[in-house]
Short mmCIF file of C-alpha atoms in Angstrom, two decimals:
data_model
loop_
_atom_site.label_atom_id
_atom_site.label_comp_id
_atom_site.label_asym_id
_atom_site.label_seq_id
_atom_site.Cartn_x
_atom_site.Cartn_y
_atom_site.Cartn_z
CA UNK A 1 -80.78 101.22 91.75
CA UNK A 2 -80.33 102.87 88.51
CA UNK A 3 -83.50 104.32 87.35
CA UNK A 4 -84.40 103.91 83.33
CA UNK A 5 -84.92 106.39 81.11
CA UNK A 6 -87.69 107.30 79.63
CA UNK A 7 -88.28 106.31 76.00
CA UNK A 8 -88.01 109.27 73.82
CA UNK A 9 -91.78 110.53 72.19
CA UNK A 10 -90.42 109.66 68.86
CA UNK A 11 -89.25 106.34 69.85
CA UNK A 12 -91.94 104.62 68.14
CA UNK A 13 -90.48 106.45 64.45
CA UNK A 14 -87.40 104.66 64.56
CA UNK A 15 -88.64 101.70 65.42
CA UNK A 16 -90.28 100.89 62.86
CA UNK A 17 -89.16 100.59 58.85
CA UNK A 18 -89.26 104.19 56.96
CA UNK A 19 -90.96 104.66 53.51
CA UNK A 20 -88.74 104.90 50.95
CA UNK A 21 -87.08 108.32 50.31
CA UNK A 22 -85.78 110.32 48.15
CA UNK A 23 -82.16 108.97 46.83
CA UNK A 24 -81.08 112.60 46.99
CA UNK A 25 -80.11 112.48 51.22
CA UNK A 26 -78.11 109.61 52.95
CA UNK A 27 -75.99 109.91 55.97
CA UNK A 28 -73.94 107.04 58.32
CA UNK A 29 -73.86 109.00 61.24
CA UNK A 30 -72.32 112.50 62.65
CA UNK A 31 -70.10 113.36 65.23
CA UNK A 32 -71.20 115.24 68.40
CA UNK A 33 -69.08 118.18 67.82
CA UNK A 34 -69.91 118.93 64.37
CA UNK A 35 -70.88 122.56 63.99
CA UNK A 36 -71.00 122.91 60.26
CA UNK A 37 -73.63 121.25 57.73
CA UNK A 38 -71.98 118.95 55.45
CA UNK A 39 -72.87 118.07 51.80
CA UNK A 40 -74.39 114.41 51.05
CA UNK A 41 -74.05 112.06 48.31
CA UNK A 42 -76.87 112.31 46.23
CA UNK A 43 -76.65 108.53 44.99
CA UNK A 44 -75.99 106.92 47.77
CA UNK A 45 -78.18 104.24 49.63
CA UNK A 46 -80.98 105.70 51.98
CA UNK A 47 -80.41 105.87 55.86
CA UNK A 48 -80.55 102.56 57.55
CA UNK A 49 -83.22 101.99 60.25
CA UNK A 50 -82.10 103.78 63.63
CA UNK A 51 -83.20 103.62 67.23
CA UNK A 52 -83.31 106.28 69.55
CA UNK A 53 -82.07 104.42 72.90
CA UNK A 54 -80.08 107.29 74.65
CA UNK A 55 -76.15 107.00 74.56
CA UNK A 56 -75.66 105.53 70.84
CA UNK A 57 -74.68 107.51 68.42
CA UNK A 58 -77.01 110.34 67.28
CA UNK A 59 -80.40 109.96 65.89
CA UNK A 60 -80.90 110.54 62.30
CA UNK A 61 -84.18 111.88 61.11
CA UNK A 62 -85.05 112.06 57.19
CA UNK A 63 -87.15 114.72 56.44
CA UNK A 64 -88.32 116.04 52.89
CA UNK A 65 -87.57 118.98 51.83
CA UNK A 66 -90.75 120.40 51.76
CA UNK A 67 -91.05 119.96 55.77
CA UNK A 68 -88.19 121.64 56.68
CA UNK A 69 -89.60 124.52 57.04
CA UNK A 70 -92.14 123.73 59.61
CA UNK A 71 -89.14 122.46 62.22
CA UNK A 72 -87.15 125.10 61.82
CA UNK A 73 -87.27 125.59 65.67
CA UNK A 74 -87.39 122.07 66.70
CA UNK A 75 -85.55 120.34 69.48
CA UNK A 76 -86.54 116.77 70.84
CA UNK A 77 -84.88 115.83 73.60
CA UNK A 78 -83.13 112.51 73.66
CA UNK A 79 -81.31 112.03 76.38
CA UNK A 80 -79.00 114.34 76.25
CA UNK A 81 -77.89 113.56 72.90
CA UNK A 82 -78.12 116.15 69.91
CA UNK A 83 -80.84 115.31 67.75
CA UNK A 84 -79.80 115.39 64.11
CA UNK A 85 -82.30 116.39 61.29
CA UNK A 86 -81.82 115.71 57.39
CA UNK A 87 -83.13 118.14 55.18
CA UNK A 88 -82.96 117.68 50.92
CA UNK A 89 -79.64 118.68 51.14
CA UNK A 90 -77.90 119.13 54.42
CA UNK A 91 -77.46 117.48 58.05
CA UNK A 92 -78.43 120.01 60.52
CA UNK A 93 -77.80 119.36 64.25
CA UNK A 94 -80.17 120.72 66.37
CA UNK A 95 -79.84 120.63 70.13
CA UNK A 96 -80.97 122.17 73.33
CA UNK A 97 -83.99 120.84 75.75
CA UNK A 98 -86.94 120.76 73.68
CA UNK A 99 -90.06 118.50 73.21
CA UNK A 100 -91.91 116.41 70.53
CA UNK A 101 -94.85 118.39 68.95
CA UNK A 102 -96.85 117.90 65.95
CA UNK A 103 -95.83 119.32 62.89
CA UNK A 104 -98.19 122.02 61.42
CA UNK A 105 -98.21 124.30 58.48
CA UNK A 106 -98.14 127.38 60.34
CA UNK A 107 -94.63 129.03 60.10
CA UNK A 108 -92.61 129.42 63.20
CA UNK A 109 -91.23 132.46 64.60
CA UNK A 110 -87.59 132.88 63.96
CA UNK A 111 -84.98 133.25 66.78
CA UNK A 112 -84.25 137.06 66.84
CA UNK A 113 -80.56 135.70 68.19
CA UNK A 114 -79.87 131.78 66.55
CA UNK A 115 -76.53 130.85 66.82
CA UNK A 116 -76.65 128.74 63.47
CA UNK A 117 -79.12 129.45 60.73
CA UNK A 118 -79.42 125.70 59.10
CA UNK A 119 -82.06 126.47 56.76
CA UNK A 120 -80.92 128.85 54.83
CA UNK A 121 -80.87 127.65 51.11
CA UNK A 122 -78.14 127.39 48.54
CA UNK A 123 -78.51 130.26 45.87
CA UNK A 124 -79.31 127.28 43.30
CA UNK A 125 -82.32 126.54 45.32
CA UNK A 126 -84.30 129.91 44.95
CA UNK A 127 -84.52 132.48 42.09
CA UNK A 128 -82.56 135.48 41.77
CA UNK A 129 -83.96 138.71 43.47
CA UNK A 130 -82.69 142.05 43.47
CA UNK A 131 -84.36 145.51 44.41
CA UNK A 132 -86.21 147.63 41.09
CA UNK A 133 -84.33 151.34 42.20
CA UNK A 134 -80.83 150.03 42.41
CA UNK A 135 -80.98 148.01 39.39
CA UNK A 136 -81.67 151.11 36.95
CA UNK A 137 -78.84 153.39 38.68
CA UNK A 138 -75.08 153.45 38.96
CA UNK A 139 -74.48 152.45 42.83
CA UNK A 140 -71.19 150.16 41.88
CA UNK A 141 -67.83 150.39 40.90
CA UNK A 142 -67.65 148.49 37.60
CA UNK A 143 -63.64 148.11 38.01
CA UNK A 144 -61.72 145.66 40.37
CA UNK A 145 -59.25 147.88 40.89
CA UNK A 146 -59.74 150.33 43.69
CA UNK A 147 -61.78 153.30 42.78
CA UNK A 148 -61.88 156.57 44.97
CA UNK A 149 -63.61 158.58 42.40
CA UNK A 150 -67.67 159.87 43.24
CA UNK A 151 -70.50 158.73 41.33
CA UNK A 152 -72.94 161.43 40.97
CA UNK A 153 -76.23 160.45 39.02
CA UNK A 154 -79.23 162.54 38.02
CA UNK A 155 -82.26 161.21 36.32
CA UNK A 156 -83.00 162.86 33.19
CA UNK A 157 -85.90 164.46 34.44
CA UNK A 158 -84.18 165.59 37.39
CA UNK A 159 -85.84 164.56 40.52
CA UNK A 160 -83.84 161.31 41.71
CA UNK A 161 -80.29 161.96 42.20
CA UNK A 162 -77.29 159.48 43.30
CA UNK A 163 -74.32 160.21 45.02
CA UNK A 164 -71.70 157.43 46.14
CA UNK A 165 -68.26 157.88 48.20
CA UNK A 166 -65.33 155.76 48.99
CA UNK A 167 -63.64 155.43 52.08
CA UNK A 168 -59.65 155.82 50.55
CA UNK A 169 -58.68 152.78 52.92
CA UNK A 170 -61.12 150.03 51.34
CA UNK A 171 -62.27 151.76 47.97
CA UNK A 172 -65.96 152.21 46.53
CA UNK A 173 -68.08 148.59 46.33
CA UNK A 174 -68.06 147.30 43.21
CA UNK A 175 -70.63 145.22 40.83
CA UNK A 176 -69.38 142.23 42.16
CA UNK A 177 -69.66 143.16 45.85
CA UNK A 178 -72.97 143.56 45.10
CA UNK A 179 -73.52 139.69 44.54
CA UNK A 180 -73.87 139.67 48.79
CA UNK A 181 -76.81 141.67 48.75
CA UNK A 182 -78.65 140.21 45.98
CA UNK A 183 -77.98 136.82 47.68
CA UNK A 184 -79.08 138.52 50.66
CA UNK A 185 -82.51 139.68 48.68
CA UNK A 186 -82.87 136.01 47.68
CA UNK A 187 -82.96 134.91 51.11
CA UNK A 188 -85.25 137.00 52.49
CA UNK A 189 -87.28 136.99 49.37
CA UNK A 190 -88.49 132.72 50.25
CA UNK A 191 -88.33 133.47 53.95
CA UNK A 192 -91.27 136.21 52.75
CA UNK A 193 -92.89 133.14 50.28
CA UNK A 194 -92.66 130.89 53.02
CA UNK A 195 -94.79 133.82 55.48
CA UNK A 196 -91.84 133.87 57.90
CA UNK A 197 -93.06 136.49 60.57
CA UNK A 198 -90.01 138.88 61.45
CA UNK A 199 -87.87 138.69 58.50
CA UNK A 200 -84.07 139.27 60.18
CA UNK A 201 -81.87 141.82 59.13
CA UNK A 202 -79.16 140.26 60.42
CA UNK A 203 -78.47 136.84 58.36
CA UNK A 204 -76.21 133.73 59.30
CA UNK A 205 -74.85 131.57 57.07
CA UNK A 206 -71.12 129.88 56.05
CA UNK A 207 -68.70 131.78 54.03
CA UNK A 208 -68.29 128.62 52.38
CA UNK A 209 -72.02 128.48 51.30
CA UNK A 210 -72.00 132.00 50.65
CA UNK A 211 -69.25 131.48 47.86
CA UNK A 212 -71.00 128.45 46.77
CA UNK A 213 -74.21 130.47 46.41
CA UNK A 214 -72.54 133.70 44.47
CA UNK A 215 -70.99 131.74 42.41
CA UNK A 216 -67.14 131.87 43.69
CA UNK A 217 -64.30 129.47 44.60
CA UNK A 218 -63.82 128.42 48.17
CA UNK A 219 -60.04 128.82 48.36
CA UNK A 220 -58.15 130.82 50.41
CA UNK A 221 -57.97 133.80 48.33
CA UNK A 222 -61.52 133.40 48.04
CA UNK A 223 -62.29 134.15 51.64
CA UNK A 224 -59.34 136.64 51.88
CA UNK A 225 -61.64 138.69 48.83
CA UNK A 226 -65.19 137.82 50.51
CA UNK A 227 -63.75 140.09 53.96
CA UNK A 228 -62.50 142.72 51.43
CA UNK A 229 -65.83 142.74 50.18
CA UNK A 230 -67.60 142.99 53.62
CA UNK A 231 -65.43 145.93 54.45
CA UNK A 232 -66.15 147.99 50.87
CA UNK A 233 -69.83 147.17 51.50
CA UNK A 234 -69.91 148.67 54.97
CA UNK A 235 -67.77 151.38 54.41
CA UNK A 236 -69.33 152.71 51.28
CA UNK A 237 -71.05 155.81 51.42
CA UNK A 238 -74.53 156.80 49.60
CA UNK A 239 -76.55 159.98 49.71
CA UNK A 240 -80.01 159.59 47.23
CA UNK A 241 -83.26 161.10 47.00
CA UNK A 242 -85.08 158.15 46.37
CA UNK A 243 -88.00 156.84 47.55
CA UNK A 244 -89.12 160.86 48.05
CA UNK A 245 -87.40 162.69 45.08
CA UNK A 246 -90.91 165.24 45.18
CA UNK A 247 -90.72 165.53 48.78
CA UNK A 248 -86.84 166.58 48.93
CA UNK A 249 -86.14 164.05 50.86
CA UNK A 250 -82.59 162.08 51.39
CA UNK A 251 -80.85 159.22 53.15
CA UNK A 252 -77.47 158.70 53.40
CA UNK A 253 -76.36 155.33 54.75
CA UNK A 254 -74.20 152.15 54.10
CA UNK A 255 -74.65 148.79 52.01
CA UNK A 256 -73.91 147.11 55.61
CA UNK A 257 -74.54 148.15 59.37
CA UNK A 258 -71.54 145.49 60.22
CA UNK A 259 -70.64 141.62 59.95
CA UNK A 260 -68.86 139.47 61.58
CA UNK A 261 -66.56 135.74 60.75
CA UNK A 262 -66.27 133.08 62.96
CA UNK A 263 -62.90 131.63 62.54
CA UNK A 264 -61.88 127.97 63.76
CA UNK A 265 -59.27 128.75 66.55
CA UNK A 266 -57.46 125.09 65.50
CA UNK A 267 -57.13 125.10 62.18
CA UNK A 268 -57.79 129.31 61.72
CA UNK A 269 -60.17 128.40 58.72
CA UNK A 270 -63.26 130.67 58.30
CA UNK A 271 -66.46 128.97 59.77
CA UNK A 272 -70.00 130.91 60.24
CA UNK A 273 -70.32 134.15 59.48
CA UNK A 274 -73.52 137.55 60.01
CA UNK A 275 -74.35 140.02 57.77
CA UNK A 276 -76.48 142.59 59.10
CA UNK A 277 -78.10 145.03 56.47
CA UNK A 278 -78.49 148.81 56.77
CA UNK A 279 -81.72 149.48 57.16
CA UNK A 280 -82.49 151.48 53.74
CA UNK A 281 -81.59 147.78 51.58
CA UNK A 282 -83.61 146.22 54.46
CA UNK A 283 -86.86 148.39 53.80
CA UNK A 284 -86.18 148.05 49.75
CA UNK A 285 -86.10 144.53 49.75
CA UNK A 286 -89.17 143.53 52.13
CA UNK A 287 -91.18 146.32 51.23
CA UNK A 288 -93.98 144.97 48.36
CA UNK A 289 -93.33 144.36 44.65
CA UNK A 290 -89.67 145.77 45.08
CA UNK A 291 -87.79 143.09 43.59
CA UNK A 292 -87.12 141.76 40.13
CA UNK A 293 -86.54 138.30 39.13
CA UNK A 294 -82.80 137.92 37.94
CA UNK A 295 -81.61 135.08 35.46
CA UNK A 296 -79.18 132.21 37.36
CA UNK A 297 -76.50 133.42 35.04
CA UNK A 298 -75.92 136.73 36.36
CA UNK A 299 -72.98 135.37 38.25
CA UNK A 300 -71.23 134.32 35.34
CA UNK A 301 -70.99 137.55 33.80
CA UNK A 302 -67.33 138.46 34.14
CA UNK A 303 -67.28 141.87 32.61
CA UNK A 304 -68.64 144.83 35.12
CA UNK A 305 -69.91 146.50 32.50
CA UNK A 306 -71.56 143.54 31.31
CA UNK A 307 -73.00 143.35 34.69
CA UNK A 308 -74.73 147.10 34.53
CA UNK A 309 -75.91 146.70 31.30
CA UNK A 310 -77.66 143.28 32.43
CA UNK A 311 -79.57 145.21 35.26
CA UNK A 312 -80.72 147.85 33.54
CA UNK A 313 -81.93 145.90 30.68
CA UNK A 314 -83.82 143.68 33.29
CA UNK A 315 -85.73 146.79 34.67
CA UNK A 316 -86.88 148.76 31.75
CA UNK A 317 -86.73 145.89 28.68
CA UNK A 318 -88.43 143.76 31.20
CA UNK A 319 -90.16 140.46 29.30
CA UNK A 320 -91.63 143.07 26.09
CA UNK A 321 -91.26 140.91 22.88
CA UNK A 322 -91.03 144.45 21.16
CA UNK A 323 -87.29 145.12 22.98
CA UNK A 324 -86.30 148.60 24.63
CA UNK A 325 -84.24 151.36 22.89
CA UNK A 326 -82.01 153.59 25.12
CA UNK A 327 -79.57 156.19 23.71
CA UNK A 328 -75.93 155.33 24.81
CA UNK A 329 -75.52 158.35 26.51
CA UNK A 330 -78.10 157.81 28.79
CA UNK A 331 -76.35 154.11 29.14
CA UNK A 332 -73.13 155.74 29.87
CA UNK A 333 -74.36 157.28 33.21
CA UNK A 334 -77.14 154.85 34.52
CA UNK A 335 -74.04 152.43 34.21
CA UNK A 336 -71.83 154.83 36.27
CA UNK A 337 -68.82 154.19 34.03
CA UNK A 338 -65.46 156.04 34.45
CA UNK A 339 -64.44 155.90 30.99
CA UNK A 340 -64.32 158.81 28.56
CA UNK A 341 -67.06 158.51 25.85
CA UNK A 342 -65.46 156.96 22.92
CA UNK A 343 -63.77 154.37 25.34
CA UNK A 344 -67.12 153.71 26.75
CA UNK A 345 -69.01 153.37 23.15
CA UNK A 346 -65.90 150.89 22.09
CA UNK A 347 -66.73 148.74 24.95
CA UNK A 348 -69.88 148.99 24.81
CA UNK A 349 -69.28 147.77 21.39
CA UNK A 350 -66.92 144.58 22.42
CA UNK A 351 -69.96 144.04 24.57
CA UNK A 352 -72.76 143.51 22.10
CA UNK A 353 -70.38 141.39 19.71
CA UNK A 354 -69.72 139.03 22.23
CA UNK A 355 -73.41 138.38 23.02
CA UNK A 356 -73.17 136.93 26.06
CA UNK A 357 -76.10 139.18 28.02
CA UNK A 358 -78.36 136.38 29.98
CA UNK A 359 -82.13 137.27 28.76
CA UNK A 360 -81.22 139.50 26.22
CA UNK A 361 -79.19 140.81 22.75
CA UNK A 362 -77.91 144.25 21.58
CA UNK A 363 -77.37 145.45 19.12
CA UNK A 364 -76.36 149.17 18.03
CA UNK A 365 -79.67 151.15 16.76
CA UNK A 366 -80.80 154.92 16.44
CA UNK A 367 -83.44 157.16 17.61
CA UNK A 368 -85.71 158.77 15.66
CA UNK A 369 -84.05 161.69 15.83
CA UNK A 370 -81.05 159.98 14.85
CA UNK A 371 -79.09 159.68 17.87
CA UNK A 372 -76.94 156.61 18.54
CA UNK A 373 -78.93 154.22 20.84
CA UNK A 374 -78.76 150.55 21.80
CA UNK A 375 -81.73 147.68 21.27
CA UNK A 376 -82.38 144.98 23.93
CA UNK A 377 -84.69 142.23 23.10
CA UNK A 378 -85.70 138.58 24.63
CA UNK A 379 -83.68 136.00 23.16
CA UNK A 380 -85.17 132.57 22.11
CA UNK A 381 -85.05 129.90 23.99
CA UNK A 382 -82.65 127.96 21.63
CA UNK A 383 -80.51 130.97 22.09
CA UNK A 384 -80.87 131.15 25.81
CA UNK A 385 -79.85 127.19 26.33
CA UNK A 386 -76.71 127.82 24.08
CA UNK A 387 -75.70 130.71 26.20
CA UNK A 388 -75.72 129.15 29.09
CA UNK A 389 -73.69 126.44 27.95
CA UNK A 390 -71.01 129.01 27.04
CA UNK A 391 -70.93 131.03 29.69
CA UNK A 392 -70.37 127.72 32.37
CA UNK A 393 -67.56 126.63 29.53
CA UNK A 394 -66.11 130.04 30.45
CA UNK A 395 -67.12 129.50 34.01
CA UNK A 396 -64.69 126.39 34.16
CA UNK A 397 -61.90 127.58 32.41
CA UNK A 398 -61.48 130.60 34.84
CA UNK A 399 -62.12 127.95 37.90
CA UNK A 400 -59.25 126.12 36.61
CA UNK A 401 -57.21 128.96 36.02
CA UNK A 402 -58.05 130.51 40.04
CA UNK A 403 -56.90 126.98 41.59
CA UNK A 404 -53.54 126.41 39.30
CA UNK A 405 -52.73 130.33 40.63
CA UNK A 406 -53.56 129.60 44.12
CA UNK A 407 -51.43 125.98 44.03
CA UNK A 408 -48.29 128.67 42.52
CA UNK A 409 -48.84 130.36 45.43
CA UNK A 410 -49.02 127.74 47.81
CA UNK A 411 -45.90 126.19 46.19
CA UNK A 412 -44.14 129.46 46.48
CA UNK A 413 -45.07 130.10 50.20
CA UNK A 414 -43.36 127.14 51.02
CA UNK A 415 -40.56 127.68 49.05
CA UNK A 416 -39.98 130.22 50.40
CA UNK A 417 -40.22 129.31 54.49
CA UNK A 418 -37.78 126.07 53.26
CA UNK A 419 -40.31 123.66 53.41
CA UNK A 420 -40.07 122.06 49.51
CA UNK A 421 -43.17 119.72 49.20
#
């Protein structure tokens, strides 16, 4: 005689008719071997009623998103079936023997090892963050081409100094690059908010959601740049005084300690993916009131100087309505820019009649001793909104131009191996 199982403790939840939800999660059901969190259709129907009676197809759970957080390390178990949770914006299976218990506010430990960080949010989700001391100096290429030439930085006053080396195989990280670590800042930043003990300094995520987050296409030369990144962030060498200029202190280390892809062995797409920080970003970014608040536009700056200039107007221009005068030779090396002088000051002046810095305009000024200088103030708010508009314009246009390149090349690829579509 066959012995029944054992209702599952959160039998009675399924059983009976759910409040309504939010029309922003829906799912029909998902199959046992997905590994990968899938988007949802945010005007679809909500969830029909489930049960939980072991061997059907997986139990769907809706949660709101502002419980998430406090299952993080759930598992129910169900029979041996994967228990499947909904958060605002993502399926997340969770599995492994586990049992029901109550929900609370405190935050749970994280799993030192997970083999699938589900709760990590999209970059739309969370502000901006990115660390005070490498916002104000030149730590970045500006240039997508490959750069092999040092940055060397000294502070006018002459106690923080910068140096930065290339590795000739990979080249020196650039501006863009650094969109990793300031989603990586991000992160941690509402993992800190939320009073996550242990903050990780290894983080796992998708490479798809990382491109989402940063801003990027998710086609293959997309991924094939994302590694290239990796490796230029790892690789990268930096010697600085900072953080004990008085002391004569100095730290030399990396952007990255290492990462790693996970690549499907079927289809040899790119799947999950770790990042593990050195630990000098690691200390900047948890340490307290490190960070500065970045506008959601950042990412659609195209222009590396544009980039720098952005930063550094963030630190020291800050939110004062009476705007921030720096000379533009002081410019010219907190951006770290290559170019001679009277290229840079020509770019710099392309720069301020295009207008497109998030936050703030420039405009060419003067000391008062008369030297040439640059003025950053707030925009409006009428300003701001219009801005935005433009840059997202420009956004799509270089979208569409990225996939009609990458369909050439897929065209030609085949062409070439004989295989006409």
């Amino acid at each position: 005689m066959v012995k029944p199982k054992k209702a599952s403790a959160l039998a009675g939840i399924f059983e009976e008719e759910s409040a309504p939800v939010s029309p922003t999660v829906v799912a029909e059901s998902m199959p046992k071997e997905a590994t990968t969190r899938s988007r949802l259709d945010g005007n679809a129907p909500s969830p029909r009623k489930k049960n939980s009676h072991p061997g059907k197809k997986p139990v769907l759970i809706h949660i709101p998103e502002d419980m998430h957080r406090t299952l993080r390390q759930l598992s129910v178990e169900e029979g041996g079936e994967p228990l499947t949770v909904i958060t605002g914006a993502f399926i997340a299976p969770i599995s492994g023997a586990a049992r029901a218990h109550q929900v609370c506010t405190m935050s749970k430990r994280r799993d030192p090892n997970p083999e699938f960080d589900f709760f990590i949010p999209l970059m739309n989700d969370l502000p901006l963050k990115d660390q005070r001391e490498v916002m104000e100096r030149p730590f970045f290429s500006l240039q997508k081409r490959k750069r092999l030439k040092p940055i060397e930085y000294r502070s006018p006053n002459g106690e923080a100094w910068v140096k930065v080396e290339a590795m000739p195989a990979y080249g020196m990280a650039t501006i863009w690059d650094a969109d990793i670590l300031v989603w990586a800042a991000s992160v941690l930043n509402r993992m800190k908010e939320q009073g996550i003990n242990d903050l990780p300094r290894t983080l796992t995520t998708t490479t798809y959601d990382l491109l989402r987050g940063i801003r990027r296409g998710t086609g293959g030369r997309a991924y094939q740049e994302l590694q290239a990144a990796l490796s230029r962030l790892e690789t990268t060498s930096i010697r600085t005084s900072l953080r004990a200029p008085k002391r004569r202190n100095e730290a030399q280390f990396g952007w990255l300690d290492g990462w790693t892809l996970e690549v499907d062995p079927d289809t040899d797409q790119p799947r999950g993916m770790t990042i593990t920080l050195s630990n000098w970003v690691y200390e900047g970014i948890v340490s307290e009131r490190s960070l500065l608040t970045m506008h959601q536009d950042y990412f659609l700056l195209s222009g590396g100087l544009e980039r720098a200039l952005y930063r550094i107007a963030r630190k020291h221009a800050g939110q004062q309505r009476g705007g921030w005068i720096c000379r533009v030779e002081v410019l010219h090396e907190k951006t770290g820019s290559d170019a001679q002088p009277k290229e840079f000051n020509r770019m710099l002046r392309k720069i301020i009649e295009a207008d497109q810095l998030p936050d703030y305009t420039m405009s060419l000024s003067q000391t008062v001793e008369g030297t040439p200088a640059v003025m950053f103030q707030l925009r409006g708010v009428e300003a701001a909104t219009e801005l935005h508009r433009k840059l997202e314009k420009e956004r799509e246009r270089l979208e569409a131009d990225r996939r009609r390149a990458e369909e050439v090349d897929g065209l030609m690829d085949r062409l070439s191996r004989g295989r006409p579509r």
